[in-house]
PDB file of C-alpha atoms in Angstrom:
ATOM      1  CA  MET A   1     -13.121 -21.338  15.115  1.00  0.00           C
ATOM      2  CA  ASN A   2     -11.914 -18.184  13.338  1.00  0.00           C
ATOM      3  CA  ILE A   3      -9.155 -20.155  11.610  1.00  0.00           C
ATOM      4  CA  THR A   4     -11.715 -22.452   9.986  1.00  0.00           C
ATOM      5  CA  LEU A   5     -13.854 -19.470   8.949  1.00  0.00           C
ATOM      6  CA  LEU A   6     -10.878 -17.656   7.420  1.00  0.00           C
ATOM      7  CA  VAL A   7      -9.705 -20.710   5.488  1.00  0.00           C
ATOM      8  CA  GLN A   8     -13.230 -21.315   4.203  1.00  0.00           C
ATOM      9  CA  PHE A   9     -13.562 -17.698   3.074  1.00  0.00           C
ATOM     10  CA  LEU A  10     -10.222 -17.849   1.228  1.00  0.00           C
ATOM     11  CA  ALA A  11     -11.469 -20.854  -0.710  1.00  0.00           C
ATOM     12  CA  LEU A  12     -14.825 -19.187  -1.353  1.00  0.00           C
ATOM     13  CA  LEU A  13     -13.115 -16.010  -2.528  1.00  0.00           C
ATOM     14  CA  GLU A  14     -11.496 -17.913  -5.373  1.00  0.00           C
ATOM     15  CA  GLU A  15     -14.912 -19.018  -6.623  1.00  0.00           C
ATOM     16  CA  MET A  16     -16.807 -15.709  -6.386  1.00  0.00           C
ATOM     17  CA  LYS A  17     -16.944 -13.757  -9.626  1.00  0.00           C
ATOM     18  CA  THR A  18     -18.567 -10.414  -8.762  1.00  0.00           C
ATOM     19  CA  ARG A  19     -18.278  -7.616  -6.213  1.00  0.00           C
ATOM     20  CA  GLU A  20     -21.918  -8.231  -5.267  1.00  0.00           C
ATOM     21  CA  GLU A  21     -21.046 -11.806  -4.315  1.00  0.00           C
ATOM     22  CA  ILE A  22     -17.875 -10.982  -2.416  1.00  0.00           C
ATOM     23  CA  LEU A  23     -18.762  -8.044  -0.150  1.00  0.00           C
ATOM     24  CA  PRO A  24     -21.773  -9.543   1.721  1.00  0.00           C
ATOM     25  CA  GLU A  25     -19.764 -12.691   2.454  1.00  0.00           C
ATOM     26  CA  PHE A  26     -16.726 -10.684   3.553  1.00  0.00           C
ATOM     27  CA  GLU A  27     -18.817  -8.497   5.848  1.00  0.00           C
ATOM     28  CA  ARG A  28     -20.433 -11.606   7.319  1.00  0.00           C
ATOM     29  CA  LEU A  29     -16.956 -12.992   7.996  1.00  0.00           C
ATOM     30  CA  LEU A  30     -15.920  -9.776   9.770  1.00  0.00           C
ATOM     31  CA  ASP A  31     -19.073  -9.818  11.876  1.00  0.00           C
ATOM     32  CA  ARG A  32     -18.345 -13.365  12.999  1.00  0.00           C
ATOM     33  CA  CYS A  33     -14.727 -12.448  13.791  1.00  0.00           C
ATOM     34  CA  GLY A  34     -15.894  -9.500  15.909  1.00  0.00           C
ATOM     35  CA  PHE A  35     -14.948  -6.576  13.646  1.00  0.00           C
ATOM     36  CA  ASP A  36     -17.412  -3.727  13.175  1.00  0.00           C
ATOM     37  CA  PHE A  37     -15.693  -1.680  10.459  1.00  0.00           C
ATOM     38  CA  TYR A  38     -13.339  -2.102   7.526  1.00  0.00           C
ATOM     39  CA  GLY A  39     -11.837  -0.460   4.471  1.00  0.00           C
ATOM     40  CA  VAL A  40     -10.121  -1.741   1.333  1.00  0.00           C
ATOM     41  CA  VAL A  41      -8.148   1.196  -0.018  1.00  0.00           C
ATOM     42  CA  ARG A  42      -5.621   1.895  -2.754  1.00  0.00           C
ATOM     43  CA  GLN A  43      -2.486   3.542  -1.428  1.00  0.00           C
ATOM     44  CA  PRO A  44      -3.046   7.337  -1.249  1.00  0.00           C
ATOM     45  CA  LYS A  45      -0.474   9.935  -2.153  1.00  0.00           C
ATOM     46  CA  PRO A  46       0.093  12.888   0.212  1.00  0.00           C
ATOM     47  CA  ASN A  47      -2.897  15.280   0.287  1.00  0.00           C
ATOM     48  CA  GLU A  48      -4.985  12.876  -1.807  1.00  0.00           C
ATOM     49  CA  ASN A  49      -8.530  12.155  -0.632  1.00  0.00           C
ATOM     50  CA  PRO A  50      -8.391   8.499   0.502  1.00  0.00           C
ATOM     51  CA  LEU A  51     -12.131   8.054  -0.023  1.00  0.00           C
ATOM     52  CA  ARG A  52     -11.606   8.472  -3.763  1.00  0.00           C
ATOM     53  CA  LEU A  53      -9.377   5.408  -3.570  1.00  0.00           C
ATOM     54  CA  LEU A  54     -11.811   3.380  -1.470  1.00  0.00           C
ATOM     55  CA  LEU A  55     -12.625   0.047  -3.094  1.00  0.00           C
ATOM     56  CA  ALA A  56     -15.030  -0.976  -0.327  1.00  0.00           C
ATOM     57  CA  GLY A  57     -15.687   0.006   3.269  1.00  0.00           C
ATOM     58  CA  ARG A  58     -17.937   0.385   6.288  1.00  0.00           C
ATOM     59  CA  TRP A  59     -17.114   3.147   8.784  1.00  0.00           C
ATOM     60  CA  PRO A  60     -18.707   4.858  11.822  1.00  0.00           C
ATOM     61  CA  ASP A  61     -21.058   7.723  10.931  1.00  0.00           C
ATOM     62  CA  GLY A  62     -19.128  10.946  10.524  1.00  0.00           C
ATOM     63  CA  TRP A  63     -15.647   9.471  10.915  1.00  0.00           C
ATOM     64  CA  PRO A  64     -14.603   9.614   7.209  1.00  0.00           C
ATOM     65  CA  GLN A  65     -15.595  13.304   7.062  1.00  0.00           C
ATOM     66  CA  ILE A  66     -13.585  14.109  10.210  1.00  0.00           C
ATOM     67  CA  TYR A  67     -10.604  12.108   8.921  1.00  0.00           C
ATOM     68  CA  ILE A  68     -10.582  14.075   5.672  1.00  0.00           C
ATOM     69  CA  ARG A  69     -11.334  17.509   7.163  1.00  0.00           C
ATOM     70  CA  LYS A  70      -8.502  17.228   9.688  1.00  0.00           C
ATOM     71  CA  LYS A  71      -6.139  15.678   7.099  1.00  0.00           C
ATOM     72  CA  TYR A  72      -5.375  12.755   9.371  1.00  0.00           C
ATOM     73  CA  VAL A  73      -4.022  10.753   6.424  1.00  0.00           C
ATOM     74  CA  VAL A  74      -0.837  12.856   6.661  1.00  0.00           C
ATOM     75  CA  ILE A  75      -0.093  11.869  10.284  1.00  0.00           C
ATOM     76  CA  ASP A  76      -2.076   8.643  10.743  1.00  0.00           C
ATOM     77  CA  PRO A  77       0.495   6.330  12.409  1.00  0.00           C
ATOM     78  CA  THR A  78      -1.059   3.222  10.865  1.00  0.00           C
ATOM     79  CA  ILE A  79      -0.704   4.656   7.357  1.00  0.00           C
ATOM     80  CA  ARG A  80       2.821   5.913   7.987  1.00  0.00           C
ATOM     81  CA  TYR A  81       3.873   2.563   9.428  1.00  0.00           C
ATOM     82  CA  LEU A  82       2.568   0.803   6.325  1.00  0.00           C
ATOM     83  CA  GLY A  83       5.617   1.969   4.397  1.00  0.00           C
ATOM     84  CA  HIS A  84       7.834  -0.196   6.616  1.00  0.00           C
ATOM     85  CA  ALA A  85       5.544  -3.193   7.064  1.00  0.00           C
ATOM     86  CA  GLN A  86       5.628  -6.438   5.128  1.00  0.00           C
ATOM     87  CA  ARG A  87       2.684  -8.018   6.955  1.00  0.00           C
ATOM     88  CA  GLY A  88      -0.344  -7.080   9.027  1.00  0.00           C
ATOM     89  CA  PHE A  89      -0.015  -5.251  12.341  1.00  0.00           C
ATOM     90  CA  ARG A  90      -2.166  -3.864  15.137  1.00  0.00           C
ATOM     91  CA  TRP A  91      -3.238  -0.203  15.168  1.00  0.00           C
ATOM     92  CA  ARG A  92      -2.290   0.408  18.788  1.00  0.00           C
ATOM     93  CA  ASP A  93       1.246  -0.924  18.269  1.00  0.00           C
ATOM     94  CA  THR A  94       2.155   1.787  15.760  1.00  0.00           C
ATOM     95  CA  LEU A  95       2.433   4.726  18.184  1.00  0.00           C
ATOM     96  CA  ALA A  96       5.517   3.180  19.798  1.00  0.00           C
ATOM     97  CA  ALA A  97       7.370   3.630  16.493  1.00  0.00           C
ATOM     98  CA  PHE A  98       6.791   7.401  16.579  1.00  0.00           C
ATOM     99  CA  ARG A  99       7.810   8.283  20.158  1.00  0.00           C
ATOM    100  CA  SER A 100       9.974  11.225  19.097  1.00  0.00           C
ATOM    101  CA  ASP A 101       7.929  12.265  16.058  1.00  0.00           C
ATOM    102  CA  PRO A 102       6.997  15.977  16.020  1.00  0.00           C
ATOM    103  CA  HIS A 103       3.397  14.975  15.204  1.00  0.00           C
ATOM    104  CA  ARG A 104       3.143  12.559  18.137  1.00  0.00           C
ATOM    105  CA  LYS A 105       0.553  14.610  20.055  1.00  0.00           C
ATOM    106  CA  ARG A 106      -1.615  14.960  16.978  1.00  0.00           C
ATOM    107  CA  MET A 107      -1.377  11.203  16.405  1.00  0.00           C
ATOM    108  CA  GLU A 108      -2.559  10.589  19.962  1.00  0.00           C
ATOM    109  CA  SER A 109      -5.433  13.046  19.475  1.00  0.00           C
ATOM    110  CA  MET A 110      -6.451  11.219  16.314  1.00  0.00           C
ATOM    111  CA  MET A 111      -6.473   7.886  18.171  1.00  0.00           C
ATOM    112  CA  VAL A 112      -8.633   9.384  20.958  1.00  0.00           C
ATOM    113  CA  GLU A 113     -11.084  10.781  18.419  1.00  0.00           C
ATOM    114  CA  ALA A 114     -11.177   7.422  16.637  1.00  0.00           C
ATOM    115  CA  ARG A 115     -12.054   5.666  19.913  1.00  0.00           C
ATOM    116  CA  ASN A 116     -14.825   8.208  20.493  1.00  0.00           C
ATOM    117  CA  HIS A 117     -16.313   6.993  17.210  1.00  0.00           C
ATOM    118  CA  GLY A 118     -16.142   3.330  18.151  1.00  0.00           C
ATOM    119  CA  LEU A 119     -12.743   2.587  16.613  1.00  0.00           C
ATOM    120  CA  PHE A 120     -11.098   1.223  19.754  1.00  0.00           C
ATOM    121  CA  ASP A 121      -8.508  -0.923  17.996  1.00  0.00           C
ATOM    122  CA  GLY A 122      -7.926  -2.872  14.826  1.00  0.00           C
ATOM    123  CA  TYR A 123      -5.466  -4.257  12.318  1.00  0.00           C
ATOM    124  CA  ILE A 124      -4.125  -3.142   8.982  1.00  0.00           C
ATOM    125  CA  PHE A 125      -2.755  -5.412   6.254  1.00  0.00           C
ATOM    126  CA  PRO A 126      -0.504  -4.009   3.492  1.00  0.00           C
ATOM    127  CA  VAL A 127      -0.895  -5.157  -0.092  1.00  0.00           C
ATOM    128  CA  HIS A 128       2.253  -5.036  -2.208  1.00  0.00           C
ATOM    129  CA  GLY A 129       2.685  -5.359  -5.937  1.00  0.00           C
ATOM    130  CA  ARG A 130       5.523  -5.182  -8.409  1.00  0.00           C
ATOM    131  CA  ARG A 131       5.575  -1.384  -7.959  1.00  0.00           C
ATOM    132  CA  GLY A 132       5.666  -1.408  -4.169  1.00  0.00           C
ATOM    133  CA  LEU A 133       2.863  -0.709  -1.689  1.00  0.00           C
ATOM    134  CA  MET A 134      -0.412  -0.730  -3.613  1.00  0.00           C
ATOM    135  CA  GLY A 135      -3.020  -0.479  -0.853  1.00  0.00           C
ATOM    136  CA  ASN A 136      -4.319  -2.059   2.314  1.00  0.00           C
ATOM    137  CA  LEU A 137      -7.142  -3.761   4.148  1.00  0.00           C
ATOM    138  CA  THR A 138      -7.945  -2.329   7.566  1.00  0.00           C
ATOM    139  CA  VAL A 139     -10.390  -3.892  10.025  1.00  0.00           C
ATOM    140  CA  GLY A 140     -11.400  -2.635  13.455  1.00  0.00           C
ATOM    141  CA  GLY A 141     -13.929  -1.440  15.975  1.00  0.00           C
ATOM    142  CA  ARG A 142     -14.118  -3.501  19.148  1.00  0.00           C
ATOM    143  CA  VAL A 143     -10.920  -4.944  20.616  1.00  0.00           C
ATOM    144  CA  VAL A 144     -10.222  -8.295  18.965  1.00  0.00           C
ATOM    145  CA  ASP A 145      -7.131 -10.384  19.677  1.00  0.00           C
ATOM    146  CA  LEU A 146      -5.977 -12.248  16.598  1.00  0.00           C
ATOM    147  CA  SER A 147      -3.583 -15.166  16.882  1.00  0.00           C
ATOM    148  CA  PRO A 148      -0.462 -15.303  14.663  1.00  0.00           C
ATOM    149  CA  VAL A 149      -2.192 -17.855  12.419  1.00  0.00           C
ATOM    150  CA  GLU A 150      -5.282 -15.656  12.108  1.00  0.00           C
ATOM    151  CA  LEU A 151      -3.071 -12.683  11.250  1.00  0.00           C
ATOM    152  CA  SER A 152      -1.409 -14.684   8.470  1.00  0.00           C
ATOM    153  CA  LEU A 153      -4.765 -15.755   7.084  1.00  0.00           C
ATOM    154  CA  PHE A 154      -6.071 -12.185   7.118  1.00  0.00           C
ATOM    155  CA  ASP A 155      -2.892 -11.167   5.268  1.00  0.00           C
ATOM    156  CA  ALA A 156      -3.715 -13.689   2.545  1.00  0.00           C
ATOM    157  CA  ILE A 157      -7.347 -12.537   2.409  1.00  0.00           C
ATOM    158  CA  ALA A 158      -6.276  -8.881   2.167  1.00  0.00           C
ATOM    159  CA  LYS A 159      -4.141  -9.528  -0.902  1.00  0.00           C
ATOM    160  CA  ARG A 160      -6.700 -11.624  -2.755  1.00  0.00           C
ATOM    161  CA  LEU A 161      -9.607  -9.348  -1.824  1.00  0.00           C
ATOM    162  CA  PHE A 162      -7.739  -6.189  -2.871  1.00  0.00           C
ATOM    163  CA  TRP A 163      -6.846  -7.431  -6.336  1.00  0.00           C
ATOM    164  CA  LYS A 164     -10.307  -8.859  -6.974  1.00  0.00           C
ATOM    165  CA  LEU A 165     -12.056  -5.627  -5.955  1.00  0.00           C
ATOM    166  CA  LEU A 166      -9.630  -3.535  -7.981  1.00  0.00           C
ATOM    167  CA  GLU A 167     -10.309  -5.651 -11.034  1.00  0.00           C
ATOM    168  CA  PHE A 168     -14.081  -5.231 -10.609  1.00  0.00           C
ATOM    169  CA  THR A 169     -13.915  -1.510  -9.758  1.00  0.00           C
ATOM    170  CA  ASP A 170     -11.397  -0.272 -12.317  1.00  0.00           C
ATOM    171  CA  PRO A 171     -10.150  -2.889 -14.794  1.00  0.00           C
ATOM    172  CA  GLU A 172      -8.062  -0.291 -16.658  1.00  0.00           C
ATOM    173  CA  ILE A 173      -6.014   0.553 -13.566  1.00  0.00           C
ATOM    174  CA  MET A 174      -5.745  -3.143 -12.780  1.00  0.00           C
ATOM    175  CA  ALA A 175      -4.389  -3.847 -16.257  1.00  0.00           C
ATOM    176  CA  GLU A 176      -1.870  -1.020 -15.921  1.00  0.00           C
ATOM    177  CA  LEU A 177      -0.639  -2.187 -12.515  1.00  0.00           C
ATOM    178  CA  VAL A 178      -0.218  -5.852 -13.315  1.00  0.00           C
ATOM    179  CA  SER A 179       0.914  -5.559 -16.927  1.00  0.00           C
ATOM    180  CA  ARG A 180       4.303  -7.035 -17.590  1.00  0.00           C
ATOM    181  CA  VAL A 181       6.871  -4.414 -18.453  1.00  0.00           C
ATOM    182  CA  GLU A 182       9.673  -5.538 -20.702  1.00  0.00           C
ATOM    183  CA  VAL A 183      12.683  -3.253 -20.518  1.00  0.00           C
ATOM    184  CA  GLN A 184      15.689  -4.271 -22.559  1.00  0.00           C
ATOM    185  CA  MET A 185      18.818  -2.711 -21.047  1.00  0.00           C
ATOM    186  CA  THR A 186      22.366  -3.081 -22.300  1.00  0.00           C
ATOM    187  CA  ARG A 187      25.115  -4.002 -19.838  1.00  0.00           C
ATOM    188  CA  ARG A 188      26.482  -0.444 -19.985  1.00  0.00           C
ATOM    189  CA  GLU A 189      23.030   1.050 -19.348  1.00  0.00           C
ATOM    190  CA  MET A 190      22.554  -1.176 -16.311  1.00  0.00           C
ATOM    191  CA  GLU A 191      25.942  -0.109 -14.956  1.00  0.00           C
ATOM    192  CA  ALA A 192      25.108   3.562 -15.437  1.00  0.00           C
ATOM    193  CA  LEU A 193      21.660   3.071 -13.887  1.00  0.00           C
ATOM    194  CA  ASN A 194      23.073   1.461 -10.746  1.00  0.00           C
ATOM    195  CA  TYR A 195      25.651   4.197 -10.313  1.00  0.00           C
ATOM    196  CA  LEU A 196      22.926   6.815 -10.800  1.00  0.00           C
ATOM    197  CA  ALA A 197      20.935   5.153  -8.007  1.00  0.00           C
ATOM    198  CA  ASP A 198      24.027   5.533  -5.789  1.00  0.00           C
ATOM    199  CA  GLY A 199      23.816   9.303  -6.295  1.00  0.00           C
ATOM    200  CA  MET A 200      26.631   9.685  -8.800  1.00  0.00           C
ATOM    201  CA  THR A 201      26.746  12.473 -11.396  1.00  0.00           C
ATOM    202  CA  SER A 202      27.589  11.974 -15.063  1.00  0.00           C
ATOM    203  CA  ASN A 203      31.182  13.011 -14.337  1.00  0.00           C
ATOM    204  CA  ASP A 204      31.426  10.499 -11.468  1.00  0.00           C
ATOM    205  CA  ILE A 205      29.992   7.687 -13.563  1.00  0.00           C
ATOM    206  CA  GLY A 206      32.246   8.566 -16.489  1.00  0.00           C
ATOM    207  CA  LYS A 207      35.354   8.280 -14.300  1.00  0.00           C
ATOM    208  CA  VAL A 208      34.305   4.883 -12.946  1.00  0.00           C
ATOM    209  CA  LEU A 209      33.428   3.494 -16.396  1.00  0.00           C
ATOM    210  CA  ASP A 210      36.332   5.267 -18.106  1.00  0.00           C
ATOM    211  CA  ILE A 211      34.104   7.043 -20.602  1.00  0.00           C
ATOM    212  CA  SER A 212      33.256  10.715 -21.149  1.00  0.00           C
ATOM    213  CA  SER A 213      30.419  12.429 -19.287  1.00  0.00           C
ATOM    214  CA  HIS A 214      28.822  13.096 -22.695  1.00  0.00           C
ATOM    215  CA  THR A 215      28.723   9.345 -23.349  1.00  0.00           C
ATOM    216  CA  VAL A 216      27.151   8.814 -19.912  1.00  0.00           C
ATOM    217  CA  ASP A 217      24.501  11.407 -20.795  1.00  0.00           C
ATOM    218  CA  TRP A 218      23.847   9.502 -24.011  1.00  0.00           C
ATOM    219  CA  TYR A 219      23.194   6.311 -22.026  1.00  0.00           C
ATOM    220  CA  MET A 220      21.040   8.207 -19.531  1.00  0.00           C
ATOM    221  CA  ASN A 221      18.881   9.668 -22.278  1.00  0.00           C
ATOM    222  CA  GLY A 222      18.366   6.164 -23.654  1.00  0.00           C
ATOM    223  CA  ILE A 223      17.423   4.813 -20.227  1.00  0.00           C
ATOM    224  CA  GLN A 224      15.012   7.708 -19.639  1.00  0.00           C
ATOM    225  CA  GLU A 225      13.340   7.053 -22.988  1.00  0.00           C
ATOM    226  CA  LYS A 226      13.009   3.303 -22.338  1.00  0.00           C
ATOM    227  CA  LEU A 227      11.444   3.867 -18.921  1.00  0.00           C
ATOM    228  CA  LYS A 228       9.316   6.800 -20.135  1.00  0.00           C
ATOM    229  CA  ALA A 229      10.702   8.822 -17.229  1.00  0.00           C
ATOM    230  CA  LYS A 230      10.446  12.612 -16.871  1.00  0.00           C
ATOM    231  CA  ASN A 231      13.913  13.122 -15.408  1.00  0.00           C
ATOM    232  CA  ARG A 232      16.750  11.245 -13.690  1.00  0.00           C
ATOM    233  CA  HIS A 233      15.009  11.197 -10.316  1.00  0.00           C
ATOM    234  CA  HIS A 234      12.017   9.626 -12.037  1.00  0.00           C
ATOM    235  CA  VAL A 235      14.349   7.101 -13.714  1.00  0.00           C
ATOM    236  CA  VAL A 236      15.573   5.883 -10.319  1.00  0.00           C
ATOM    237  CA  ALA A 237      12.035   5.720  -8.886  1.00  0.00           C
ATOM    238  CA  ILE A 238      10.736   3.660 -11.828  1.00  0.00           C
ATOM    239  CA  ALA A 239      13.801   1.390 -11.807  1.00  0.00           C
ATOM    240  CA  PHE A 240      13.201   0.578  -8.133  1.00  0.00           C
ATOM    241  CA  ARG A 241       9.524  -0.215  -8.783  1.00  0.00           C
ATOM    242  CA  LEU A 242      10.415  -2.512 -11.664  1.00  0.00           C
ATOM    243  CA  GLY A 243      13.115  -4.276  -9.674  1.00  0.00           C
ATOM    244  CA  LEU A 244      15.895  -3.211 -12.067  1.00  0.00           C
ATOM    245  CA  ILE A 245      17.876  -1.940  -9.079  1.00  0.00           C
ATOM    246  CA  SER A 246      17.627  -2.642  -5.368  1.00  0.00           C
TER     247      SER A 246
END
């Protein structure tokens, strides 16, 4: 039955034009699937208040305040696991990936406290964009067993829901994230960029390309200007996000 509901909601999501249309229908879907709580969140940076990045959500009373006060976002195993995930996964499965982590006990304490607030289990679905991990949809509360097909459908819903809510909530950020970036690189610049990503210095790159280190610096300055990067580390980070290097 859930498969039919999820497919129907995906089709309905394409037709809905406002946040006020989408959220009541989405919450009704979650209720019928057995989930009590949810959050649609843009990817937070370390020490950033995740609630400021909340596009939509429904949480147990007091839990968001505890989560922020105790800085759980830094050690939350579901959030940390997101960086390695390409598809949705179950909350309770993430602890196994951090058996030897120095924050393991704190992770377990967080999970216990979450259960005390009615968050017994759940799922989290990453949303990726051209610049990497952009955010996620998390659903939970009571223990619900999703089939592989249901997981795949929730993955599809997470992506479409995230981008629609972002567009309604902050169209300027949406435009910035999805705008097409045209970067015209010469063959020599691309060679230098790839060697830079391998950790080479200007001297190293110059020896490989049989040019002077000053010429390499000239290319690097041009690359930095084209990518509007602050330094060489920033150049590599932006190049990865844009898919110029891999």
